[in-house]
Amino acid sequence: MTLIIRSPGKIARPLPGSFDGPNLGVNGVASRFVSIGAASSVGGIVASLKDLVGGHNLAANGGVATYEEVSGIPVVSLAAAGNNSLASDQFSNLPKGRTIALLAYFSANPAALEQIVTTIPTTKAVIAVNPNGQFSTYGDTGSWLTSALPAGGISRPGWFKIIASYGADGSSKLSVNGVTISGTSGYGGSGSPSQITIKGSGSIGMKFADLVIIDHAVTDMEIARISEGLGEWLL
């Protein structure tokens, strides 16, 4: 059983097995992975990360993941040299329509496009970061939908709230730090089975606090709620 603790501020050392984190204000959360308690101490190796909802825990899938803090916020760091990733087992019941939400810290822009979250293999739903610092998402056909933040790129280091929504009809939404665009990413396929993978490298220095998979394509109102919820980590 998981004990849910709510408070107006962050709890520095929550009870073992407890979760002090923001409510995202949406239904249909299929999986949620938070960094709190990922290892026994700062600097420790993260071999696995518990799925607080669906039981599809993430496990080390190459490279190194460590438990760290950024300005007092617990994170799982995928920032070691080389390629580092955590991956789940396969979902048997994840719908075709879905949403990925991520709160992550990036220290630099990549030299070339890097994928940071995927849900594959039957249906691709990918989030990537570009050399100019913008974020993109695409589906099976590789038709990219790129964030509107801003035309000149994004400075690093910094925190980013990234929400990518994929409709069963091929439509997509991409929200970065509260700015949302709509379009199409060529999204198709049947939905299940799907495997969640989150990955980073030394070139982008990604460290994440919260990763959420939702079992439907969220509305603009739901995007606003999720973005607000993720932002509570930073208060």
Short mmCIF file of C-alpha atoms in Angstrom, two decimals:
data_model
loop_
_atom_site.label_atom_id
_atom_site.label_comp_id
_atom_site.label_asym_id
_atom_site.label_seq_id
_atom_site.Cartn_x
_atom_site.Cartn_y
_atom_site.Cartn_z
CA MET A 1 0.00 0.00 0.00
CA THR A 2 1.23 3.51 -0.81
CA LEU A 3 0.65 6.30 1.69
CA ILE A 4 -0.25 9.59 -0.01
CA ILE A 5 0.95 12.68 1.84
CA ARG A 6 -0.19 16.14 0.83
CA SER A 7 1.32 19.30 2.25
CA PRO A 8 1.68 22.97 1.28
CA GLY A 9 5.44 22.49 0.88
CA LYS A 10 7.95 19.78 0.08
CA ILE A 11 8.78 17.12 2.67
CA ALA A 12 12.55 16.77 2.80
CA ARG A 13 12.53 13.16 4.05
CA PRO A 14 9.17 11.48 3.45
CA LEU A 15 8.34 8.26 5.29
CA PRO A 16 9.53 5.06 3.57
CA GLY A 17 6.89 3.95 1.07
CA SER A 18 5.19 7.35 1.07
CA PHE A 19 4.79 9.76 -1.82
CA ASP A 20 4.85 13.52 -1.41
CA GLY A 21 4.01 14.84 -4.84
CA PRO A 22 1.58 17.05 -6.70
CA ASN A 23 -1.89 16.03 -7.85
CA LEU A 24 -2.09 16.37 -11.63
CA GLY A 25 -5.87 16.86 -11.67
CA VAL A 26 -6.64 14.32 -14.41
CA ASN A 27 -8.14 10.85 -14.58
CA GLY A 28 -6.71 7.93 -16.53
CA VAL A 29 -3.14 7.92 -15.23
CA ALA A 30 -1.78 4.56 -16.41
CA SER A 31 1.74 4.88 -14.98
CA ARG A 32 3.61 7.39 -12.87
CA PHE A 33 7.28 7.41 -11.95
CA VAL A 34 8.68 9.93 -9.46
CA SER A 35 12.24 10.35 -8.29
CA ILE A 36 11.61 10.49 -4.54
CA GLY A 37 13.27 7.52 -2.84
CA ALA A 38 14.80 6.18 -6.05
CA ALA A 39 17.94 5.31 -4.07
CA SER A 40 18.88 5.29 -0.40
CA SER A 41 21.15 8.31 -0.68
CA VAL A 42 22.21 11.07 -3.06
CA GLY A 43 24.68 9.68 -5.57
CA GLY A 44 23.27 6.17 -5.31
CA ILE A 45 22.68 4.01 -8.36
CA VAL A 46 19.07 3.74 -9.55
CA ALA A 47 18.55 0.16 -10.68
CA SER A 48 14.77 0.45 -10.88
CA LEU A 49 11.98 2.98 -10.40
CA LYS A 50 8.58 1.98 -9.08
CA ASP A 51 5.42 2.58 -11.09
CA LEU A 52 3.11 4.13 -8.50
CA VAL A 53 -0.03 3.25 -10.49
CA GLY A 54 0.23 0.48 -13.05
CA GLY A 55 2.93 -1.87 -11.82
CA HIS A 56 5.14 -1.46 -14.92
CA ASN A 57 8.31 -0.56 -13.06
CA LEU A 58 11.24 0.99 -14.91
CA ALA A 59 14.53 -0.92 -14.83
CA ALA A 60 18.07 -0.05 -15.87
CA ASN A 61 18.38 -0.54 -19.62
CA GLY A 62 21.92 0.63 -20.35
CA GLY A 63 24.35 3.20 -19.05
CA VAL A 64 24.06 4.68 -15.55
CA ALA A 65 21.16 6.27 -13.64
CA THR A 66 21.79 7.97 -10.30
CA TYR A 67 19.74 9.63 -7.57
CA GLU A 68 20.58 13.34 -7.22
CA GLU A 69 19.11 16.69 -6.26
CA VAL A 70 18.75 19.89 -8.26
CA SER A 71 18.11 22.91 -6.01
CA GLY A 72 16.72 20.55 -3.38
CA ILE A 73 14.41 18.71 -5.80
CA PRO A 74 15.02 14.94 -6.01
CA VAL A 75 15.81 13.73 -9.53
CA VAL A 76 16.88 10.62 -11.37
CA SER A 77 19.92 11.65 -13.38
CA LEU A 78 20.52 10.23 -16.85
CA ALA A 79 23.36 12.69 -17.37
CA ALA A 80 26.41 10.42 -17.22
CA ALA A 81 28.68 10.22 -20.24
CA GLY A 82 27.31 8.01 -23.00
CA ASN A 83 23.70 6.83 -23.33
CA ASN A 84 21.64 6.06 -20.24
CA SER A 85 18.10 4.69 -20.05
CA LEU A 86 15.38 3.07 -17.96
CA ALA A 87 12.68 0.90 -19.57
CA SER A 88 9.46 -0.81 -18.46
CA ASP A 89 8.02 -4.17 -19.32
CA GLN A 90 5.30 -4.17 -21.98
CA PHE A 91 1.80 -2.91 -21.37
CA SER A 92 -0.89 -5.24 -22.66
CA ASN A 93 -3.75 -2.78 -22.36
CA LEU A 94 -2.53 0.74 -23.14
CA PRO A 95 -4.96 2.44 -25.56
CA LYS A 96 -3.91 3.91 -28.87
CA GLY A 97 -4.68 7.42 -27.65
CA ARG A 98 -2.25 8.45 -24.90
CA THR A 99 -0.36 11.30 -23.27
CA ILE A 100 3.20 11.55 -21.97
CA ALA A 101 4.03 14.19 -19.34
CA LEU A 102 7.55 14.87 -18.10
CA LEU A 103 9.22 17.28 -15.69
CA ALA A 104 12.93 17.34 -16.40
CA TYR A 105 16.03 19.46 -16.01
CA PHE A 106 18.41 19.90 -18.95
CA SER A 107 21.94 21.28 -18.68
CA ALA A 108 22.66 21.70 -22.40
CA ASN A 109 21.30 21.38 -25.93
CA PRO A 110 22.36 18.32 -27.96
CA ALA A 111 24.61 18.44 -31.01
CA ALA A 112 21.97 16.40 -32.86
CA LEU A 113 18.36 15.46 -32.17
CA GLU A 114 18.02 13.12 -29.17
CA GLN A 115 14.96 11.08 -28.24
CA ILE A 116 14.18 11.29 -24.53
CA VAL A 117 10.90 9.35 -24.07
CA THR A 118 9.38 6.62 -26.24
CA THR A 119 6.38 4.32 -25.97
CA ILE A 120 6.93 1.53 -28.49
CA PRO A 121 6.97 -0.89 -30.35
CA THR A 122 3.44 -1.29 -31.71
CA THR A 123 2.68 2.40 -31.71
CA LYS A 124 5.44 5.00 -31.64
CA ALA A 125 4.98 8.08 -29.51
CA VAL A 126 8.30 9.86 -29.15
CA ILE A 127 9.50 13.07 -27.46
CA ALA A 128 12.85 14.48 -28.56
CA VAL A 129 15.00 17.53 -27.90
CA ASN A 130 16.55 19.42 -30.81
CA PRO A 131 19.96 21.13 -31.20
CA ASN A 132 18.33 24.58 -30.94
CA GLY A 133 16.70 23.55 -27.67
CA GLN A 134 13.15 23.15 -28.91
CA PHE A 135 11.23 19.93 -28.29
CA SER A 136 9.52 17.76 -30.89
CA THR A 137 7.24 14.76 -31.02
CA TYR A 138 6.33 12.32 -33.75
CA GLY A 139 4.35 9.18 -34.43
CA ASP A 140 4.78 6.21 -36.73
CA THR A 141 5.34 8.13 -39.95
CA GLY A 142 8.00 10.38 -38.44
CA SER A 143 6.05 13.57 -39.15
CA TRP A 144 7.47 15.98 -36.60
CA LEU A 145 5.48 18.41 -34.46
CA THR A 146 7.88 20.95 -32.95
CA SER A 147 7.29 23.18 -29.94
CA ALA A 148 6.69 26.88 -30.38
CA LEU A 149 9.19 27.85 -27.68
CA PRO A 150 10.83 30.17 -28.94
CA ALA A 151 12.03 30.56 -32.54
CA GLY A 152 15.57 31.32 -31.41
CA GLY A 153 15.87 28.25 -29.22
CA ILE A 154 15.92 27.69 -25.49
CA SER A 155 18.77 28.47 -23.13
CA ARG A 156 20.05 25.84 -20.74
CA PRO A 157 20.31 24.90 -17.93
CA GLY A 158 16.71 24.86 -16.81
CA TRP A 159 13.51 22.97 -15.93
CA PHE A 160 10.93 22.01 -18.53
CA LYS A 161 7.34 20.78 -18.24
CA ILE A 162 6.73 18.76 -21.41
CA ILE A 163 3.33 17.28 -22.29
CA ALA A 164 2.77 15.37 -25.53
CA SER A 165 -0.74 14.16 -26.38
CA TYR A 166 -1.54 11.65 -29.13
CA GLY A 167 -5.06 11.17 -30.45
CA ALA A 168 -6.30 7.96 -32.01
CA ASP A 169 -7.06 9.98 -35.16
CA GLY A 170 -3.39 11.00 -35.64
CA SER A 171 -3.77 14.44 -34.06
CA SER A 172 -1.22 15.63 -31.53
CA LYS A 173 -0.64 18.38 -29.00
CA LEU A 174 2.71 19.44 -27.60
CA SER A 175 3.01 21.72 -24.58
CA VAL A 176 6.29 23.07 -23.21
CA ASN A 177 6.25 25.25 -20.10
CA GLY A 178 2.63 26.21 -20.64
CA VAL A 179 2.77 27.01 -24.37
CA THR A 180 0.73 24.50 -26.40
CA ILE A 181 0.58 23.83 -30.13
CA SER A 182 -1.65 21.42 -32.06
CA GLY A 183 -1.02 19.48 -35.25
CA THR A 184 -0.40 15.98 -36.49
CA SER A 185 2.47 13.62 -35.85
CA GLY A 186 1.37 10.78 -38.11
CA TYR A 187 0.41 8.77 -35.07
CA GLY A 188 -1.07 5.35 -35.81
CA GLY A 189 -0.93 1.72 -34.84
CA SER A 190 -3.05 -0.25 -32.44
CA GLY A 191 -1.77 1.00 -29.10
CA SER A 192 -0.68 -2.15 -27.25
CA PRO A 193 1.69 -3.65 -26.46
CA SER A 194 3.86 -0.69 -25.51
CA GLN A 195 7.12 -0.29 -23.62
CA ILE A 196 8.06 2.98 -21.91
CA THR A 197 11.68 4.06 -22.20
CA ILE A 198 13.22 7.27 -20.84
CA LYS A 199 16.76 8.07 -21.88
CA GLY A 200 19.39 10.74 -21.62
CA SER A 201 23.06 11.37 -22.27
CA GLY A 202 25.96 13.42 -21.09
CA SER A 203 25.41 15.85 -23.95
CA ILE A 204 22.04 17.08 -22.65
CA GLY A 205 22.48 16.38 -18.94
CA MET A 206 18.86 15.32 -18.42
CA LYS A 207 17.57 14.72 -14.90
CA PHE A 208 13.89 14.01 -14.33
CA ALA A 209 11.57 14.35 -11.34
CA ASP A 210 8.26 13.06 -12.70
CA LEU A 211 7.19 10.93 -15.69
CA VAL A 212 3.51 10.21 -16.32
CA ILE A 213 1.68 8.08 -18.90
CA ILE A 214 -2.04 8.81 -19.34
CA ASP A 215 -4.41 6.46 -21.13
CA HIS A 216 -6.03 9.06 -23.42
CA ALA A 217 -5.26 12.15 -25.45
CA VAL A 218 -5.78 15.00 -23.00
CA THR A 219 -7.72 18.19 -23.67
CA ASP A 220 -6.30 21.70 -23.46
CA MET A 221 -7.86 22.08 -20.02
CA GLU A 222 -6.23 18.86 -18.85
CA ILE A 223 -2.88 20.02 -20.25
CA ALA A 224 -3.18 23.18 -18.15
CA ARG A 225 -3.89 21.12 -15.03
CA ILE A 226 -0.98 18.75 -15.67
CA SER A 227 1.39 21.65 -16.32
CA GLU A 228 0.29 23.34 -13.10
CA GLY A 229 0.71 20.09 -11.17
CA LEU A 230 4.20 19.42 -12.51
CA GLY A 231 5.11 23.00 -11.66
CA GLU A 232 4.38 22.36 -7.99
CA TRP A 233 7.61 20.37 -7.78
CA LEU A 234 9.47 23.63 -8.40
CA LEU A 235 7.77 25.72 -5.69
#
